[in-house]
Amino acid sequence: MRVAAGVVARLNSFRCTLVSPIKVSVRWSLKSEAGMHMTDSSQGVLRVMRILSAIVLLAIGGIHLYLVFNGVGGLLGVLFVLNGIAGIVLAIGMLVLHGRLLKLATVLSLLFTIASLLALLLALTVGLFGITETWSFTLVPQTVVVDAIGVVVLAITSVLALRTPRTVQAA
């Protein structure tokens, strides 16, 4: 069997391209359930970012639940419980979802983190739902830092998840 320069031979997830008569370029690619091709390195980066995103989401949810168990009540307590539950659910979604649902989970997680940070900043400046917060309140500075880091981590994760190319599957 003769292989001319530039011809691509594909065998399952292994691609070998004859660049010149002497050099052979080899690249491994993985195929996910949704029919997307990703190289090993980009799949690994996405997996690490998904884990970091889940950790950040658990931290955000955990901070809110900690504050509920340590005296925050009323309307703010109810909102904190909902925020804690949402953080845990989104963290689980970041770890177990694939394909389109993963893309949806990453974008929702980013929006959740932005909303959490903006709500705290509004409460610190002009007030939110009649609640004014101070920097000296329990975990406020730490929450601002965690939420800001979360926005950056989840923005990167969202870009990586949304940039995965889609291929048309044969009928």
PDB file of C-alpha atoms in Angstrom:
ATOM      1  CA  MET A   1       0.000   0.000   0.000  1.00  0.00           C
ATOM      2  CA  ARG A   2       1.508   3.340  -1.080  1.00  0.00           C
ATOM      3  CA  VAL A   3       0.963   6.490   0.952  1.00  0.00           C
ATOM      4  CA  ALA A   4       1.661   9.815  -0.781  1.00  0.00           C
ATOM      5  CA  ALA A   5       2.837  12.919   1.110  1.00  0.00           C
ATOM      6  CA  GLY A   6      -0.001  14.747   2.866  1.00  0.00           C
ATOM      7  CA  VAL A   7      -2.399  11.785   2.926  1.00  0.00           C
ATOM      8  CA  VAL A   8      -4.065  11.199   6.260  1.00  0.00           C
ATOM      9  CA  ALA A   9      -4.606   7.653   7.463  1.00  0.00           C
ATOM     10  CA  ARG A  10      -7.187   7.340  10.237  1.00  0.00           C
ATOM     11  CA  LEU A  11      -7.578   4.324  12.420  1.00  0.00           C
ATOM     12  CA  ASN A  12     -10.141   4.816  15.190  1.00  0.00           C
ATOM     13  CA  SER A  13      -8.711   7.467  17.484  1.00  0.00           C
ATOM     14  CA  PHE A  14      -5.208   7.444  15.997  1.00  0.00           C
ATOM     15  CA  ARG A  15      -4.251   9.843  13.217  1.00  0.00           C
ATOM     16  CA  CYS A  16      -0.974   9.612  11.330  1.00  0.00           C
ATOM     17  CA  THR A  17      -0.063  12.223   8.710  1.00  0.00           C
ATOM     18  CA  LEU A  18       2.839  11.759   6.365  1.00  0.00           C
ATOM     19  CA  VAL A  19       4.411  15.228   6.336  1.00  0.00           C
ATOM     20  CA  SER A  20       7.350  14.321   4.115  1.00  0.00           C
ATOM     21  CA  PRO A  21       8.933  11.065   2.977  1.00  0.00           C
ATOM     22  CA  ILE A  22      11.036  11.098   6.165  1.00  0.00           C
ATOM     23  CA  LYS A  23       8.930  12.818   8.848  1.00  0.00           C
ATOM     24  CA  VAL A  24       5.700  11.406  10.186  1.00  0.00           C
ATOM     25  CA  SER A  25       3.450  13.536  12.381  1.00  0.00           C
ATOM     26  CA  VAL A  26       1.447  11.577  14.937  1.00  0.00           C
ATOM     27  CA  ARG A  27      -1.499  12.967  16.916  1.00  0.00           C
ATOM     28  CA  TRP A  28      -3.868  11.180  19.251  1.00  0.00           C
ATOM     29  CA  SER A  29      -7.418  12.384  19.530  1.00  0.00           C
ATOM     30  CA  LEU A  30     -10.293  11.331  21.760  1.00  0.00           C
ATOM     31  CA  LYS A  31     -13.902  11.230  20.708  1.00  0.00           C
ATOM     32  CA  SER A  32     -16.541  12.073  23.292  1.00  0.00           C
ATOM     33  CA  GLU A  33     -20.146  10.903  23.352  1.00  0.00           C
ATOM     34  CA  ALA A  34     -21.320  14.012  21.491  1.00  0.00           C
ATOM     35  CA  GLY A  35     -19.065  13.324  18.504  1.00  0.00           C
ATOM     36  CA  MET A  36     -16.468  15.960  19.354  1.00  0.00           C
ATOM     37  CA  HIS A  37     -12.765  15.524  18.711  1.00  0.00           C
ATOM     38  CA  MET A  38     -10.314  16.859  21.259  1.00  0.00           C
ATOM     39  CA  THR A  39      -6.603  16.296  21.609  1.00  0.00           C
ATOM     40  CA  ASP A  40      -5.292  14.704  24.790  1.00  0.00           C
ATOM     41  CA  SER A  41      -3.864  17.982  26.077  1.00  0.00           C
ATOM     42  CA  SER A  42      -7.030  20.044  25.568  1.00  0.00           C
ATOM     43  CA  GLN A  43      -9.151  17.265  27.099  1.00  0.00           C
ATOM     44  CA  GLY A  44      -6.804  17.210  30.104  1.00  0.00           C
ATOM     45  CA  VAL A  45      -6.927  20.983  30.531  1.00  0.00           C
ATOM     46  CA  LEU A  46     -10.725  20.930  30.370  1.00  0.00           C
ATOM     47  CA  ARG A  47     -10.856  18.129  32.935  1.00  0.00           C
ATOM     48  CA  VAL A  48      -8.575  20.068  35.329  1.00  0.00           C
ATOM     49  CA  MET A  49     -10.633  23.247  34.843  1.00  0.00           C
ATOM     50  CA  ARG A  50     -13.847  21.316  35.493  1.00  0.00           C
ATOM     51  CA  ILE A  51     -12.412  20.032  38.773  1.00  0.00           C
ATOM     52  CA  LEU A  52     -11.207  23.517  39.779  1.00  0.00           C
ATOM     53  CA  SER A  53     -14.621  24.925  38.861  1.00  0.00           C
ATOM     54  CA  ALA A  54     -16.350  22.332  41.018  1.00  0.00           C
ATOM     55  CA  ILE A  55     -14.061  23.186  43.947  1.00  0.00           C
ATOM     56  CA  VAL A  56     -14.818  26.898  43.583  1.00  0.00           C
ATOM     57  CA  LEU A  57     -18.563  26.252  43.341  1.00  0.00           C
ATOM     58  CA  LEU A  58     -18.428  24.051  46.451  1.00  0.00           C
ATOM     59  CA  ALA A  59     -16.510  26.783  48.269  1.00  0.00           C
ATOM     60  CA  ILE A  60     -19.104  29.423  47.322  1.00  0.00           C
ATOM     61  CA  GLY A  61     -21.975  27.157  48.358  1.00  0.00           C
ATOM     62  CA  GLY A  62     -20.152  26.092  51.508  1.00  0.00           C
ATOM     63  CA  ILE A  63     -19.512  29.675  52.613  1.00  0.00           C
ATOM     64  CA  HIS A  64     -23.201  30.489  52.302  1.00  0.00           C
ATOM     65  CA  LEU A  65     -24.285  27.367  54.175  1.00  0.00           C
ATOM     66  CA  TYR A  66     -21.688  28.054  56.883  1.00  0.00           C
ATOM     67  CA  LEU A  67     -23.138  31.529  57.370  1.00  0.00           C
ATOM     68  CA  VAL A  68     -26.677  30.110  57.641  1.00  0.00           C
ATOM     69  CA  PHE A  69     -25.572  27.640  60.326  1.00  0.00           C
ATOM     70  CA  ASN A  70     -23.820  30.452  62.209  1.00  0.00           C
ATOM     71  CA  GLY A  71     -26.671  32.872  62.694  1.00  0.00           C
ATOM     72  CA  VAL A  72     -27.726  34.412  59.378  1.00  0.00           C
ATOM     73  CA  GLY A  73     -31.509  34.150  59.237  1.00  0.00           C
ATOM     74  CA  GLY A  74     -34.583  35.749  57.759  1.00  0.00           C
ATOM     75  CA  LEU A  75     -34.721  36.534  54.049  1.00  0.00           C
ATOM     76  CA  LEU A  76     -30.941  36.572  53.821  1.00  0.00           C
ATOM     77  CA  GLY A  77     -30.769  33.118  55.402  1.00  0.00           C
ATOM     78  CA  VAL A  78     -33.248  31.701  52.884  1.00  0.00           C
ATOM     79  CA  LEU A  79     -31.301  33.231  49.994  1.00  0.00           C
ATOM     80  CA  PHE A  80     -28.063  31.821  51.409  1.00  0.00           C
ATOM     81  CA  VAL A  81     -29.576  28.320  51.643  1.00  0.00           C
ATOM     82  CA  LEU A  82     -30.693  28.554  48.006  1.00  0.00           C
ATOM     83  CA  ASN A  83     -27.240  29.810  47.030  1.00  0.00           C
ATOM     84  CA  GLY A  84     -25.592  26.935  48.898  1.00  0.00           C
ATOM     85  CA  ILE A  85     -27.811  24.328  47.252  1.00  0.00           C
ATOM     86  CA  ALA A  86     -27.254  25.869  43.811  1.00  0.00           C
ATOM     87  CA  GLY A  87     -23.477  25.834  44.341  1.00  0.00           C
ATOM     88  CA  ILE A  88     -23.509  22.153  45.277  1.00  0.00           C
ATOM     89  CA  VAL A  89     -25.781  21.164  42.364  1.00  0.00           C
ATOM     90  CA  LEU A  90     -23.679  23.112  39.854  1.00  0.00           C
ATOM     91  CA  ALA A  91     -20.462  21.581  41.251  1.00  0.00           C
ATOM     92  CA  ILE A  92     -21.869  18.093  40.764  1.00  0.00           C
ATOM     93  CA  GLY A  93     -22.965  19.056  37.255  1.00  0.00           C
ATOM     94  CA  MET A  94     -19.460  20.265  36.406  1.00  0.00           C
ATOM     95  CA  LEU A  95     -18.096  16.837  37.276  1.00  0.00           C
ATOM     96  CA  VAL A  96     -20.690  14.484  35.791  1.00  0.00           C
ATOM     97  CA  LEU A  97     -22.193  16.195  32.740  1.00  0.00           C
ATOM     98  CA  HIS A  98     -20.905  15.871  29.167  1.00  0.00           C
ATOM     99  CA  GLY A  99     -21.591  17.403  25.774  1.00  0.00           C
ATOM    100  CA  ARG A 100     -24.260  20.079  25.533  1.00  0.00           C
ATOM    101  CA  LEU A 101     -25.262  19.728  29.170  1.00  0.00           C
ATOM    102  CA  LEU A 102     -21.682  20.443  30.238  1.00  0.00           C
ATOM    103  CA  LYS A 103     -21.677  23.585  28.108  1.00  0.00           C
ATOM    104  CA  LEU A 104     -24.940  24.664  29.742  1.00  0.00           C
ATOM    105  CA  ALA A 105     -23.607  23.873  33.222  1.00  0.00           C
ATOM    106  CA  THR A 106     -20.416  25.894  32.662  1.00  0.00           C
ATOM    107  CA  VAL A 107     -22.308  28.958  31.459  1.00  0.00           C
ATOM    108  CA  LEU A 108     -24.864  28.705  34.287  1.00  0.00           C
ATOM    109  CA  SER A 109     -22.046  28.283  36.806  1.00  0.00           C
ATOM    110  CA  LEU A 110     -20.301  31.382  35.476  1.00  0.00           C
ATOM    111  CA  LEU A 111     -23.529  33.397  35.677  1.00  0.00           C
ATOM    112  CA  PHE A 112     -24.168  32.046  39.195  1.00  0.00           C
ATOM    113  CA  THR A 113     -20.711  33.121  40.362  1.00  0.00           C
ATOM    114  CA  ILE A 114     -21.026  36.568  38.771  1.00  0.00           C
ATOM    115  CA  ALA A 115     -24.453  37.013  40.391  1.00  0.00           C
ATOM    116  CA  SER A 116     -23.099  35.949  43.782  1.00  0.00           C
ATOM    117  CA  LEU A 117     -20.219  38.428  43.555  1.00  0.00           C
ATOM    118  CA  LEU A 118     -22.440  41.267  42.318  1.00  0.00           C
ATOM    119  CA  ALA A 119     -25.012  40.634  45.044  1.00  0.00           C
ATOM    120  CA  LEU A 120     -22.313  40.891  47.708  1.00  0.00           C
ATOM    121  CA  LEU A 121     -20.822  44.017  46.153  1.00  0.00           C
ATOM    122  CA  LEU A 122     -24.273  45.631  45.969  1.00  0.00           C
ATOM    123  CA  ALA A 123     -24.935  44.722  49.604  1.00  0.00           C
ATOM    124  CA  LEU A 124     -21.588  46.288  50.539  1.00  0.00           C
ATOM    125  CA  THR A 125     -22.228  49.539  48.656  1.00  0.00           C
ATOM    126  CA  VAL A 126     -25.892  50.530  48.229  1.00  0.00           C
ATOM    127  CA  GLY A 127     -27.706  47.652  49.863  1.00  0.00           C
ATOM    128  CA  LEU A 128     -29.680  44.754  48.423  1.00  0.00           C
ATOM    129  CA  PHE A 129     -33.254  43.867  49.444  1.00  0.00           C
ATOM    130  CA  GLY A 130     -32.866  46.330  52.299  1.00  0.00           C
ATOM    131  CA  ILE A 131     -29.752  44.532  53.569  1.00  0.00           C
ATOM    132  CA  THR A 132     -26.520  46.463  53.917  1.00  0.00           C
ATOM    133  CA  GLU A 133     -23.321  44.526  54.499  1.00  0.00           C
ATOM    134  CA  THR A 134     -20.010  45.616  56.024  1.00  0.00           C
ATOM    135  CA  TRP A 135     -16.460  44.412  55.352  1.00  0.00           C
ATOM    136  CA  SER A 136     -16.153  43.345  58.987  1.00  0.00           C
ATOM    137  CA  PHE A 137     -19.005  40.811  58.748  1.00  0.00           C
ATOM    138  CA  THR A 138     -18.071  37.134  58.879  1.00  0.00           C
ATOM    139  CA  LEU A 139     -16.220  35.889  55.752  1.00  0.00           C
ATOM    140  CA  VAL A 140     -17.020  38.959  53.595  1.00  0.00           C
ATOM    141  CA  PRO A 141     -13.429  39.604  52.397  1.00  0.00           C
ATOM    142  CA  GLN A 142     -12.839  35.882  51.843  1.00  0.00           C
ATOM    143  CA  THR A 143     -16.103  35.575  49.907  1.00  0.00           C
ATOM    144  CA  VAL A 144     -15.156  38.444  47.602  1.00  0.00           C
ATOM    145  CA  VAL A 145     -11.811  36.757  46.870  1.00  0.00           C
ATOM    146  CA  VAL A 146     -13.352  33.306  46.317  1.00  0.00           C
ATOM    147  CA  ASP A 147     -16.086  34.726  44.053  1.00  0.00           C
ATOM    148  CA  ALA A 148     -13.563  36.749  42.028  1.00  0.00           C
ATOM    149  CA  ILE A 149     -11.345  33.696  41.567  1.00  0.00           C
ATOM    150  CA  GLY A 150     -14.469  31.736  40.665  1.00  0.00           C
ATOM    151  CA  VAL A 151     -15.374  34.191  37.911  1.00  0.00           C
ATOM    152  CA  VAL A 152     -11.928  33.794  36.347  1.00  0.00           C
ATOM    153  CA  VAL A 153     -11.843  29.986  36.671  1.00  0.00           C
ATOM    154  CA  LEU A 154     -15.379  29.550  35.347  1.00  0.00           C
ATOM    155  CA  ALA A 155     -14.801  31.975  32.470  1.00  0.00           C
ATOM    156  CA  ILE A 156     -11.822  29.881  31.359  1.00  0.00           C
ATOM    157  CA  THR A 157     -13.802  26.655  31.802  1.00  0.00           C
ATOM    158  CA  SER A 158     -16.717  28.069  29.812  1.00  0.00           C
ATOM    159  CA  VAL A 159     -14.445  29.103  26.950  1.00  0.00           C
ATOM    160  CA  LEU A 160     -12.800  25.671  26.882  1.00  0.00           C
ATOM    161  CA  ALA A 161     -16.126  23.843  27.000  1.00  0.00           C
ATOM    162  CA  LEU A 162     -17.746  26.044  24.356  1.00  0.00           C
ATOM    163  CA  ARG A 163     -14.762  25.857  21.982  1.00  0.00           C
ATOM    164  CA  THR A 164     -14.935  22.086  21.602  1.00  0.00           C
ATOM    165  CA  PRO A 165     -15.583  21.518  17.897  1.00  0.00           C
ATOM    166  CA  ARG A 166     -18.628  19.591  16.803  1.00  0.00           C
ATOM    167  CA  THR A 167     -18.547  17.106  14.005  1.00  0.00           C
ATOM    168  CA  VAL A 168     -21.473  15.938  11.910  1.00  0.00           C
ATOM    169  CA  GLN A 169     -22.187  12.304  12.527  1.00  0.00           C
ATOM    170  CA  ALA A 170     -23.006  10.097   9.578  1.00  0.00           C
ATOM    171  CA  ALA A 171     -26.532   8.738   9.420  1.00  0.00           C
TER     172      ALA A 171
END
